Coordinates of C-alpha atoms and ligand atoms in Angstrom, one line a residue:
X1 CA 14.3 13.7 47.7
X2 CA 17.1 15.9 47.7
X3 CA 16.7 19.6 47.8
X4 CA 18.5 20.0 44.9
X5 CA 16.5 17.7 42.9
X6 CA 13.4 18.9 44.1
X7 CA 14.4 22.5 43.1
X8 CA 15.1 20.8 39.5
X9 CA 12.0 19.2 39.5
X10 CA 9.8 22.1 40.4
X11 CA 11.6 24.6 37.8
X12 CA 10.6 21.8 35.0
X13 CA 7.7 21.7 36.3
X14 CA 7.1 25.3 36.2
X15 CA 8.8 25.3 32.7
X16 CA 6.6 22.9 31.2
X17 CA 3.5 24.3 32.2
X18 CA 4.2 28.0 30.7
X19 CA 5.0 25.8 27.4
X20 CA 2.1 23.9 27.2
X21 CA 0.3 27.1 28.1
X22 CA 2.1 29.3 25.4
X23 CA 1.2 26.1 23.1
X24 CA -2.2 26.0 23.8
X25 CA -2.8 29.6 23.5
X26 CA -0.6 29.7 20.2
X27 CA -3.1 27.3 19.4
X28 CA -6.0 29.4 17.0
X29 CA -2.8 30.7 15.6
X30 CA 0.4 28.9 15.3
X31 CA -0.4 25.5 15.9
X32 CA 0.2 24.2 12.9
X33 CA 3.9 25.1 12.9
X34 CA 4.7 24.2 16.3
X35 CA 3.3 20.8 15.8
X36 CA 4.7 20.8 11.9
X37 CA 8.2 21.0 13.8
X38 CA 7.9 17.5 15.8
X39 CA 7.1 14.5 12.9
X40 CA 6.1 11.3 14.3
X41 CA 3.3 8.3 13.5
X42 CA 0.8 10.2 14.6
X43 CA -1.3 7.2 15.9
X44 CA 1.2 6.0 18.1
X45 CA 3.3 3.0 19.3
X46 CA 3.5 -0.4 20.8
X47 CA 4.5 -0.8 24.6
X48 CA 7.2 -2.6 23.9
X49 CA 8.4 -1.9 20.3
X50 CA 10.7 1.3 19.1
X51 CA 9.5 4.6 19.4
X52 CA 11.0 7.2 17.6
X53 CA 10.3 11.4 16.8
X54 CA 12.2 13.4 14.7
X55 CA 12.5 17.2 15.3
X56 CA 13.0 20.0 13.0
X57 CA 16.1 21.9 14.7
X58 CA 19.6 22.5 15.0
X59 CA 19.6 22.6 18.6
X60 CA 20.7 20.2 21.0
X61 CA 18.1 20.3 23.5
X62 CA 15.6 18.0 25.9
X63 CA 12.5 16.4 25.0
X64 CA 9.5 15.6 27.2
X65 CA 6.7 13.0 27.0
X66 CA 3.5 14.0 28.4
X67 CA 0.5 12.9 29.7
X68 CA -2.2 15.0 27.5
X69 CA -3.1 17.7 29.7
X70 CA -0.9 15.9 32.4
X71 CA 2.5 15.0 33.9
X72 CA 5.7 14.8 32.2
X73 CA 6.3 10.8 32.3
X74 CA 9.5 10.7 30.2
X75 CA 12.5 13.1 29.4
X76 CA 15.4 12.4 27.1
X77 CA 17.9 14.4 25.2
X78 CA 17.6 15.0 21.3
X79 CA 20.2 13.5 19.3
X80 CA 21.5 15.1 16.0
X81 CA 21.0 13.2 12.7
X82 CA 24.0 12.1 11.1
X83 CA 23.2 13.1 7.5
X84 CA 21.2 15.6 6.5
X85 CA 17.8 15.9 5.1
X86 CA 17.0 16.6 1.3
X87 CA 17.2 20.1 2.2
X88 CA 20.7 20.0 4.0
X89 CA 19.6 20.4 7.4
X90 CA 20.1 17.8 10.1
X91 CA 17.0 16.9 12.3
X92 CA 17.2 16.2 16.0
X93 CA 16.1 12.6 17.2
X94 CA 13.6 11.7 20.1
X95 CA 14.2 8.2 20.8
X96 CA 11.4 7.2 23.9
X97 CA 11.8 3.8 23.4
X98 CA 12.3 2.9 27.1
X99 CA 9.2 5.0 27.8
X100 CA 6.6 1.9 27.7
X101 CA 3.6 2.4 29.2
X102 CA 0.1 2.8 27.7
X103 CA -2.0 6.0 27.4
X104 CA -2.1 8.9 25.7
X105 CA 0.4 11.4 25.2
X106 CA 2.3 14.5 23.5
X107 CA 5.8 15.3 22.9
X108 CA 7.4 18.8 24.0
X109 CA 10.2 20.5 22.6
X110 CA 11.1 23.7 24.4
X111 CA 10.7 26.6 22.1
X112 CA 10.7 24.5 19.4
X113 CA 7.6 22.2 19.6
X114 CA 4.9 20.3 20.2
X115 CA 3.8 17.1 18.7
X116 CA 0.0 15.7 18.0
X117 CA -1.4 13.2 20.5
X118 CA -0.4 9.8 20.1
X119 CA -1.1 6.8 22.0
X120 CA 1.1 3.6 23.4
X121 CA -0.8 0.5 23.6
X122 CA -0.8 -3.2 22.5
X123 CA -2.4 -3.3 18.7
X124 CA -2.5 0.5 18.4
X125 CA -2.2 0.0 14.4
X126 CA -5.2 -2.1 14.3
X127 CA -7.9 0.1 13.3
X128 CA -5.8 1.6 10.4
X129 CA -4.8 -1.7 9.6
X130 CA -8.2 -2.6 9.5
X131 CA -9.4 0.4 7.5
X132 CA -6.5 -0.2 4.8
X133 CA -8.2 -3.1 3.8
X134 CA -11.9 -2.2 4.3
X135 CA -11.0 0.7 1.9
X136 CA -11.2 -1.9 -1.1
X137 CA -15.0 -2.4 -0.1
X138 CA -15.4 1.4 -0.9
X139 CA -13.6 0.7 -3.9
X140 CA -16.4 -1.4 -5.0
X141 CA -17.9 -1.1 -8.6
X142 CA -21.2 -2.6 -9.3
X143 CA -22.6 -2.4 -6.3
X144 CA -24.3 0.1 -4.0
X145 CA -22.6 0.6 -0.8
X146 CA -25.1 0.5 2.0
X147 CA -24.9 2.3 5.1
X148 CA -24.7 -1.0 7.5
X149 CA -21.4 -0.8 5.7
X150 CA -20.6 2.3 4.6
X151 CA -21.8 4.5 7.2
X152 CA -21.6 8.2 6.1
X153 CA -20.2 7.0 2.5
X154 CA -22.9 5.3 1.8
X155 CA -23.5 5.6 -2.0
X156 CA -25.7 3.9 -5.4
X157 CA -24.0 1.1 -7.1
X158 CA -22.1 2.5 -10.3
X159 CA -20.8 1.1 -13.8
X160 CA -22.7 -2.3 -13.7
X161 CA -20.5 -3.4 -16.3
X162 CA -23.0 -6.1 -17.7
X163 CA -22.9 -4.5 -21.0
X164 CA -18.9 -4.0 -22.4
X165 CA -18.0 -3.2 -25.8
X166 CA -15.5 -5.4 -27.6
X167 CA -13.3 -2.5 -28.6
X168 CA -11.6 -3.0 -32.1
X169 CA -8.4 -3.9 -31.0
X170 CA -9.6 -6.7 -29.1
X171 CA -11.8 -8.2 -31.7
X172 CA -11.8 -12.3 -32.8
X173 CA -14.5 -14.2 -35.0
X174 CA -16.0 -15.0 -32.2
X175 CA -15.8 -12.1 -30.2
X176 CA -16.3 -9.1 -33.3
X177 CA -15.9 -5.5 -32.4
X178 CA -18.9 -3.9 -30.8
X179 CA -20.4 -6.7 -29.8
X180 CA -21.0 -7.0 -26.0
X181 CA -19.7 -9.1 -22.8
X182 CA -20.8 -8.6 -19.1
X183 CA -17.9 -8.3 -17.1
X184 CA -19.4 -7.0 -13.6
X185 CA -17.8 -6.4 -10.3
X186 CA -14.2 -5.4 -9.2
X187 CA -12.7 -2.5 -7.6
X188 CA -11.8 0.7 -9.6
X189 CA -8.4 1.3 -10.3
X190 CA -8.0 4.5 -8.3
X191 CA -9.6 8.2 -8.4
X192 CA -10.8 7.1 -11.8
X193 CA -13.5 4.5 -12.3
X194 CA -11.5 2.4 -14.5
X195 CA -10.4 -1.5 -14.2
X196 CA -7.2 -2.7 -15.4
X197 CA -6.0 -6.2 -14.9
X198 CA -2.3 -5.4 -14.7
X199 CA -2.9 -3.0 -11.7
X200 CA -5.5 -5.3 -10.4
X201 CA -3.0 -8.2 -10.5
X202 CA -0.7 -7.3 -8.2
X203 CA -2.9 -5.6 -5.7
X204 CA -5.0 -8.6 -5.3
X205 CA -2.0 -10.8 -5.2
X206 CA -0.7 -8.7 -2.3
X207 CA -3.7 -9.0 -0.3
X208 CA -3.7 -12.5 -1.1
X209 CA -0.2 -13.0 0.3
X210 CA -0.6 -11.0 3.4
X211 CA -3.4 -13.8 3.9
X212 CA -1.1 -16.6 3.0
X213 CA 1.5 -15.0 5.3
X214 CA -0.3 -14.2 8.4
X215 CA -3.6 -16.7 8.1
X216 CA -4.2 -16.8 11.6
X217 CA -4.6 -13.2 12.0
X218 CA -5.9 -12.4 8.9
X219 CA -8.9 -14.7 10.3
X220 CA -9.7 -12.4 13.1
X221 CA -10.0 -9.3 10.7
X222 CA -13.3 -8.5 11.0
X223 CA -14.2 -5.8 7.8
X224 CA -17.8 -5.4 8.5
X225 CA -18.9 -6.1 4.5
X226 CA -21.7 -7.9 2.9
X227 CA -20.3 -11.4 2.8
X228 CA -19.0 -11.3 6.5
X229 CA -19.5 -14.3 9.0
X230 CA -20.0 -16.2 5.8
X231 CA -17.2 -18.6 7.4
X232 CA -14.6 -17.0 4.5
X233 CA -12.3 -14.9 6.2
X234 CA -13.0 -11.2 5.3
X235 CA -9.8 -10.3 3.2
X236 CA -10.6 -13.0 1.3
X237 CA -14.6 -12.4 0.6
X238 CA -13.3 -8.4 -0.4
X239 CA -10.5 -9.9 -2.8
X240 CA -13.2 -12.8 -4.3
X241 CA -15.0 -9.1 -5.5
X242 CA -12.3 -8.6 -7.6
X243 CA -11.2 -12.2 -8.7
X244 CA -15.1 -12.3 -10.0
X245 CA -14.6 -9.6 -12.2
X246 CA -10.8 -10.6 -13.6
X247 CA -12.3 -14.1 -14.4
X248 CA -14.3 -12.4 -17.3
X249 CA -11.7 -10.7 -18.4
X250 CA -10.4 -13.8 -20.4
X251 CA -11.1 -14.4 -23.4
X252 CA -12.6 -18.0 -23.3
X253 CA -12.0 -18.4 -27.2
X254 CA -8.6 -18.5 -26.6
X255 CA -7.2 -17.9 -23.1
X256 CA -6.0 -14.6 -23.8
X257 CA -7.0 -11.6 -20.6
X258 CA -8.2 -8.3 -21.8
X259 CA -5.4 -5.4 -21.0
X260 CA -8.3 -3.4 -19.3
X261 CA -12.2 -2.5 -19.1
X262 CA -12.2 1.1 -20.0
X263 CA -14.0 4.1 -21.1
X264 CA -12.7 5.9 -23.9
X265 CA -11.7 8.9 -22.0
X266 CA -11.7 9.6 -17.9
X267 CA -15.5 10.2 -16.4
X268 CA -16.1 13.5 -14.5
X269 CA -15.9 14.2 -11.3
X270 CA -19.1 12.5 -10.5
X271 CA -20.6 10.1 -8.5
X272 CA -20.3 6.4 -10.0
X273 CA -23.7 6.0 -10.2
X274 CA -24.4 9.2 -12.6
X275 CA -21.3 7.9 -14.9
X276 CA -22.8 7.0 -18.3
X277 CA -19.9 6.7 -20.9
X278 CA -19.7 3.3 -22.5
X279 CA -17.1 0.8 -21.5
X280 CA -15.1 -1.4 -23.5
X281 CA -12.2 -4.1 -23.2
X282 CA -9.9 -3.4 -25.2
X283 CA -6.9 -5.2 -26.7
X284 CA -5.2 -8.5 -24.8
X285 CA -1.9 -8.0 -24.2
X286 CA 1.5 -10.4 -22.7
X287 CA 1.7 -8.5 -19.1
X288 CA -2.1 -8.4 -18.6
X289 CA -2.6 -12.3 -19.2
X290 CA 0.5 -13.4 -17.3
X291 CA -0.3 -11.2 -14.4
X292 CA -4.1 -12.9 -14.7
X293 CA -2.3 -16.5 -14.5
X294 CA -0.2 -15.7 -11.6
X295 CA -3.2 -14.5 -9.6
X296 CA -5.4 -17.3 -10.3
X297 CA -2.9 -20.1 -9.4
X298 CA -2.4 -18.4 -6.1
X299 CA -6.4 -18.1 -5.7
X300 CA -6.5 -21.5 -6.4
X301 CA -4.0 -22.9 -4.3
X302 CA -5.8 -20.3 -1.2
X303 CA -9.7 -21.5 -2.3
X304 CA -9.0 -25.0 -2.6
X305 CA -9.0 -24.7 1.1
X306 CA -12.7 -23.6 1.0
X307 CA -14.7 -26.3 -1.1
X308 CA -17.9 -26.3 1.0
X309 CA -18.3 -22.4 0.5
X310 CA -16.8 -22.2 -2.9
X311 CA -17.0 -25.3 -4.9
X312 CA -15.5 -25.7 -7.7
X313 CA -13.6 -22.3 -7.8
X314 CA -10.0 -23.4 -6.7
X315 CA -10.2 -25.9 -10.3
X316 CA -11.7 -23.1 -12.5
X317 CA -9.1 -21.0 -11.2
X318 CA -6.2 -23.1 -12.1
X319 CA -7.8 -23.8 -15.6
X320 CA -8.1 -20.2 -16.7
X321 CA -4.3 -19.8 -14.9
X322 CA -3.1 -22.8 -17.5
X323 CA -5.2 -21.3 -20.6
X324 CA -3.8 -17.6 -19.9
X325 CA -0.3 -19.8 -19.5
X326 CA -0.6 -21.1 -22.9
X327 CA -1.8 -18.0 -24.3
X328 CA 1.4 -16.3 -23.1
X329 CA 3.5 -18.8 -24.2
X330 CA 2.0 -18.8 -28.1
X331 CA 2.3 -15.0 -27.9
X332 CA 5.3 -14.0 -25.5
X333 CA 5.4 -10.3 -26.6
X334 CA 2.4 -8.8 -27.1
X335 CA 3.0 -5.2 -25.4
X336 CA 0.1 -2.8 -24.6
X337 CA 1.2 0.9 -26.4
X338 CA -1.9 3.1 -26.5
X339 CA -0.5 5.0 -28.8
X340 CA 0.1 2.8 -31.6
X341 CA -3.4 0.9 -30.9
X342 CA -5.1 4.5 -31.2
X343 CA -3.6 5.0 -34.4
X344 CA -4.7 2.0 -35.6
X345 CA -8.4 1.4 -34.0
X346 CA -11.4 3.8 -32.8
X347 CA -12.3 4.9 -30.8
X348 CA -9.0 6.1 -29.3
X349 CA -8.6 5.0 -25.6
X350 CA -7.0 8.1 -23.4
X351 CA -7.5 6.6 -19.7
X352 CA -4.5 5.0 -17.8
X353 CA -2.3 3.0 -20.0
X354 CA 0.1 0.9 -17.5
X355 CA 1.9 -0.1 -20.5
X356 CA 4.9 -2.3 -20.2
X357 CA 7.1 -4.1 -22.8
X358 CA 9.4 -6.3 -20.9
X359 CA 8.0 -9.7 -20.0
X360 CA 10.7 -11.0 -18.2
X361 CA 9.5 -10.3 -14.7
X362 CA 6.0 -11.4 -15.4
X363 CA 6.8 -14.8 -16.7
X364 CA 8.9 -15.1 -13.5
X365 CA 6.1 -14.1 -11.7
X366 CA 3.3 -16.3 -12.8
X367 CA 5.9 -19.4 -13.5
X368 CA 6.5 -19.1 -10.1
X369 CA 2.8 -19.1 -9.0
X370 CA 1.8 -21.8 -11.0
X371 CA 5.0 -24.3 -9.9
X372 CA 4.0 -23.8 -6.3
X373 CA 0.3 -24.3 -6.9
X374 CA 0.9 -27.6 -8.8
X375 CA 4.6 -28.8 -7.9
X376 CA 5.0 -29.3 -11.6
X377 CA 8.6 -28.4 -12.6
X378 CA 7.1 -28.0 -16.0
X379 CA 6.5 -24.4 -15.5
X380 CA 9.7 -23.5 -15.0
X381 CA 11.4 -25.4 -17.7
X382 CA 12.9 -22.5 -20.0
X383 CA 12.0 -19.9 -17.5
X384 CA 15.3 -18.1 -16.7
X385 CA 14.6 -17.1 -12.5
X386 CA 17.9 -15.5 -12.8
X387 CA 18.0 -13.7 -16.0
X388 CA 20.0 -10.2 -14.4
X389 CA 21.3 -9.4 -10.7
X390 CA 18.8 -6.6 -10.2
X391 CA 16.2 -6.6 -7.4
X392 CA 13.5 -4.2 -8.1
X393 CA 11.4 -3.4 -5.1
X394 CA 7.7 -4.6 -6.5
X395 CA 5.2 -2.4 -8.8
X396 CA 2.7 -2.9 -11.6
X397 CA 5.7 -3.1 -14.1
X398 CA 7.9 -4.8 -12.3
X399 CA 7.0 -8.1 -10.7
X400 CA 10.3 -10.5 -10.3
X401 CA 10.3 -10.4 -6.4
X402 CA 6.5 -11.0 -6.2
X403 CA 7.7 -15.0 -8.0
X404 CA 10.7 -15.0 -5.9
X405 CA 9.0 -13.8 -2.5
X406 CA 6.5 -17.0 -3.3
X407 CA 9.5 -19.2 -3.9
X408 CA 10.9 -18.7 -0.9
X409 CA 8.1 -19.2 1.3
X410 CA 7.2 -22.5 0.0
X411 CA 10.5 -24.3 -0.2
X412 CA 9.6 -26.7 2.5
X413 CA 6.9 -27.9 -0.1
X414 CA 9.2 -28.6 -3.3
X415 CA 11.2 -31.7 -2.6
X416 CA 13.1 -33.1 -5.6
X417 CA 11.8 -30.6 -8.0
X418 CA 12.9 -27.8 -5.9
X419 CA 14.8 -25.1 -8.1
X420 CA 18.7 -25.1 -8.2
X421 CA 18.5 -21.3 -7.9
X422 CA 17.1 -21.6 -4.2
X423 CA 19.7 -20.4 -2.5
X424 CA 20.7 -17.7 -4.8
X425 CA 17.5 -16.1 -4.4
X426 CA 17.4 -16.4 -0.5
X427 CA 21.0 -14.6 -0.6
X428 CA 19.4 -12.0 -3.4
X429 CA 16.6 -11.3 -1.0
X430 CA 18.3 -11.2 2.2
X431 CA 21.2 -9.1 0.5
X432 CA 18.4 -6.6 -0.9
X433 CA 17.1 -6.0 2.8
X434 CA 20.6 -5.5 4.0
X435 CA 21.2 -2.9 1.3
X436 CA 17.4 -1.2 2.5
X437 CA 18.4 -1.3 5.8
X438 CA 22.0 -0.1 5.6
X439 CA 22.5 3.8 7.0
X440 CA 18.8 4.0 7.6
X441 CA 19.4 5.3 10.9
X442 CA 22.0 7.7 9.9
X443 CA 18.9 9.4 7.5
X444 CA 16.9 12.4 8.5
X445 CA 14.2 10.4 9.5
X446 CA 15.2 7.4 10.2
X447 CA 13.8 5.1 7.7
X448 CA 14.8 3.6 4.8
X449 CA 12.5 5.6 2.5
X450 CA 14.1 8.8 2.9
X451 CA 17.7 7.3 2.1
X452 CA 17.5 7.8 -1.6
X453 CA 15.7 10.5 -3.9
X454 CA 15.2 8.2 -6.2
X455 CA 12.4 6.5 -4.0
X456 CA 9.9 9.9 -4.6
X457 CA 8.4 9.3 -8.0
X458 CA 4.4 8.9 -8.7
X459 CA 2.9 6.9 -5.8
X460 CA 5.8 7.2 -3.6
X461 CA 4.4 6.3 -0.6
X462 CA 3.7 2.1 -2.1
X463 CA 7.8 2.6 -2.3
X464 CA 7.9 3.1 1.4
X465 CA 5.1 0.4 1.6
X466 CA 6.6 -2.3 -0.7
X467 CA 10.4 -1.4 0.8
X468 CA 8.4 -2.7 4.0
X469 CA 6.9 -5.7 2.3
X470 CA 10.2 -6.7 1.2
X471 CA 11.7 -6.3 4.9
X472 CA 9.0 -8.1 6.3
X473 CA 10.1 -11.1 3.5
X474 CA 13.2 -10.9 4.7
X475 CA 12.1 -11.3 8.4
X476 CA 10.0 -14.3 7.9
X477 CA 13.1 -15.8 6.1
X478 CA 15.9 -15.1 8.8
X479 CA 14.0 -13.8 11.8
X480 CA 16.3 -10.8 11.9
X481 CA 14.4 -8.4 14.1
X482 CA 16.3 -5.6 12.5
X483 CA 14.5 -5.8 9.5
X484 CA 10.7 -5.8 11.4
X485 CA 12.3 -2.6 12.8
X486 CA 12.9 -0.7 9.6
X487 CA 9.8 -2.1 8.4
X488 CA 8.1 -0.2 11.0
X489 CA 10.5 2.4 10.5
X490 CA 8.5 2.7 7.0
X491 CA 5.4 2.2 8.6
X492 CA 6.2 5.6 10.7
X493 CA 7.1 7.3 7.8
X494 CA 3.7 7.0 6.3
X495 CA 1.9 7.5 9.5
X496 CA 3.6 11.3 10.0
X497 CA 7.3 10.3 10.1
X498 CA 8.2 12.4 6.9
X499 CA 9.2 15.1 5.3
X500 CA 5.6 16.8 4.9
X501 CA 4.2 16.2 8.5
X502 CA 0.9 14.4 7.3
X503 CA -0.3 11.2 8.3
X504 CA -0.6 10.0 4.0
X505 CA -4.0 7.9 5.0
X506 CA -7.6 9.3 4.9
X507 CA -9.1 9.4 8.1
X508 CA -5.6 8.0 9.9
X509 CA -3.9 10.6 11.7
X510 CA -4.4 14.2 12.9
X511 CA -2.9 16.0 9.5
X512 CA -4.0 13.6 7.0
X513 CA -5.6 14.2 3.3
X514 CA -8.4 15.6 2.7
X515 CA -8.8 16.3 -0.5
X516 CA -7.5 13.2 -2.3
X517 CA -7.8 12.9 -6.3
X518 CA -10.7 10.5 -5.7
X519 CA -14.1 11.0 -7.7
X520 CA -16.7 9.8 -4.9
X521 CA -14.3 11.5 -2.2
X522 CA -14.4 15.2 -4.2
X523 CA -18.5 14.4 -5.4
X524 CA -20.5 13.0 -2.6
X525 CA -20.8 15.9 -0.7
X526 CA -19.3 14.4 2.6
X527 CA -16.5 16.5 4.4
X528 CA -14.0 13.8 5.0
X529 CA -13.0 12.0 2.4
X530 CA -13.7 8.4 1.9
X531 CA -11.3 6.3 5.3
X532 CA -8.5 4.2 4.7
X533 CA -7.0 5.3 1.5
X534 CA -3.2 5.7 1.1
X535 CA -2.5 8.6 -1.2
X536 CA 0.7 8.6 -4.0
X537 CA 2.7 11.3 -1.7
X538 CA 5.5 13.3 -2.6
X539 CA 6.2 13.4 -6.6
X540 CA 8.4 16.5 -7.9
X541 CA 7.2 15.4 -11.4
X542 CA 4.1 17.4 -11.1
X543 CA 2.7 15.4 -14.2
X544 CA -0.6 16.9 -13.5
X545 CA 0.8 20.4 -13.9
X546 CA -0.6 21.6 -10.4
X547 CA 2.6 23.0 -8.7
X548 CA 3.7 21.7 -5.1
X549 CA 5.2 24.1 -2.4
X550 CA 8.0 22.5 -2.6
X551 CA 10.3 20.1 -5.1
X552 CA 12.5 18.7 -2.5
X553 CA 11.6 15.2 -3.3
X554 CA 10.3 14.2 0.2
X555 CA 8.1 17.4 0.5
X556 CA 6.8 17.7 -3.2
X557 CA 3.4 17.2 -1.9
X558 CA -0.2 18.7 -1.5
X559 CA -3.2 18.1 -0.7
X560 CA -5.2 19.1 -3.7
X561 CA -7.9 17.1 -5.7
X562 CA -6.7 18.1 -8.9
X563 CA -2.9 16.4 -8.4
X564 CA -3.3 13.5 -9.6
X565 CA 0.6 13.0 -9.4
X566 CA 0.6 13.5 -5.7
X567 CA -2.6 13.1 -4.2
X568 CA -4.0 10.5 -6.3
X569 CA -5.2 7.2 -4.5
X570 CA -4.5 3.5 -5.9
X571 CA -5.7 -0.2 -5.2
X572 CA -1.6 -0.8 -5.8
X573 CA -0.6 1.7 -3.5
X574 CA -3.5 0.3 -0.8
X575 CA -2.4 -3.2 -1.2
X576 CA 1.3 -2.9 0.1
X577 CA 0.3 -0.5 2.8
X578 CA -2.3 -3.3 3.9
X579 CA 0.5 -5.9 3.9
X580 CA 2.6 -3.6 5.9
X581 CA 0.4 -2.2 8.9
X582 CA -1.3 -5.6 9.3
X583 CA 1.8 -7.8 8.9
X584 CA 3.3 -5.3 11.8
X585 CA 0.1 -5.5 13.7
X586 CA 0.4 -9.4 13.3
X587 CA 4.0 -9.5 14.3
X588 CA 3.8 -6.6 17.3
X589 CA 5.2 -9.3 19.6
X590 CA 8.2 -9.6 17.7
X591 CA 9.3 -6.1 17.8
X592 CA 10.2 -6.0 21.6
X593 CA 13.4 -3.9 22.3
X594 CA 12.4 -3.7 26.1
X595 CA 10.9 -6.7 28.3
Ligands
LIG601 O1 0.8 4.3 -10.8 C1 1.0 4.4 -12.5 C2 2.0 5.3 -12.5 O2 3.5 4.6 -12.3 C3 2.6 5.7 -13.9 O3 3.6 6.6 -13.9 C4 1.2 6.9 -14.6 C5 1.7 7.3 -15.7 O4 1.3 6.0 -16.7 O5 -0.2 6.2 -14.2 C6 0.0 5.5 -13.0 O6 -1.3 5.1 -12.8 C7 -2.7 5.4 -12.7 C8 -3.1 5.1 -14.2 O7 -2.6 5.3 -15.4 C9 -4.8 5.5 -14.2 N1 -5.5 5.0 -12.8 C10 -5.1 6.2 -11.4 C11 -3.2 5.6 -11.6 C12 -2.5 6.5 -10.3 O8 -2.4 7.3 -10.7

């Protein structure tokens, strides 16, 4: 070692020592701001995959990766972001991809900040990925959550839903108003205790697609739920809880599907077993019926592989999917318009509307699932697969791409019935992925998500997750690792590399939501919220009238249990997050940039 080298080495070590002392003595009064200046995935990184942190500084300085309470193992130079954030400030990017040794670390930027601790190891996101699916167990209606599965979040069962009233809007001769049906099980939708078919549709399907896309990996995911060990993969066991409820939402008289099972007004903030408001099924609608058809068609092909464990289920799912499809063909334009319904029928229903009045995308999705399951080209007859050139990232009211994903990953099985539009569909999906990827590396947080302020609306975190899912689909079609890496960037966004410095998943990360708008988390007397739940995230809309600290798009977030427009949780947000986190775990070896 030359003298010069050893001198700078010693100075370097001393300055890091002083900085570490300063940082730790600041802990009690200044920790937050030190750590707020560095934004990274608060859980960690795969050894040979990209590793990026973002530093809120205009300075051109160095950064160090240090073993917790140990030596510096990596020194790098910060690089200014090409574009500014939504406020107008550039950030500084710390790229430590080339450091790959497993361990527990912090990042230090002299005079600027120190990061939360993070880990480098294989399968580093396994626990959070598991938790994102286990979250559905915690959302179960009609069953007590036992301590051996739920730990400190054990609770009594709520909403048995064995006596559910037919709302006057849903009355038929065979099922008159105020008679009752039984419609137990299912997942609560969100912070509220209602069960909505439209939102259940996309959520259930996204989890089923996770299984279909990564069957070998998903068989290894053990969730410790009551059905575990029954020879059915746990993700499917969990889906079955909701599927069995969805099946009860179809009117056997005509095949139409009730839009939702709901109270007239939202329950109070109380535990599920305390809630005693009457429950109704309300008006049937085209969106609910087609979403039901799509999910049941998908279920049919998946559960057909479990004839011993689930005898007859695949057939009845397909049968019910067909009945729903026929109803929708006869009733192609029945919107759920809650205001209009309330003018005609009583009691008025004021819970979540999930109203939609364009069903082009629902027809495409249901037809695609039915075609893929049956290979019968009749379903696609009369369906224009390319009604326009828009490629909206999926959400509860935009499901066209769910149909495209399904068609594109099953092309090998179509034979002579392959739809002529397939090459164009593939091109559009890859073009979409290219448009997402383009310029992501120029942004302040190095993510697809912070390319556009339009991403920051109600449930913005699900936009980040659903962009990730679209990128994984593109990766599966093309094998191009750039899509996979950008999907990982959006996962890093969710887990801390973002405009607020929150890891938006309850219980996973150092700075996480403690007060989600989620009735059990607020009412159970347990300090920690129910784990594994993705909150909605930044949304300057403030539809809940709770003032967020900043209306800058990616900062418009508050950890307040009244803030349902920014801090609620929901099954349709957790599902793409579960898809993304588990897909990245399954594909971690494909993220390699270092050998
Ligand atoms: O996620 C839904 C969002 O897209 C809508 O803009 C919003 C208002 O209609 O409703 C959101 O969904 C909520 C639903 O209506 C009721 N359960 C909680 C859902 C998440 O906030």
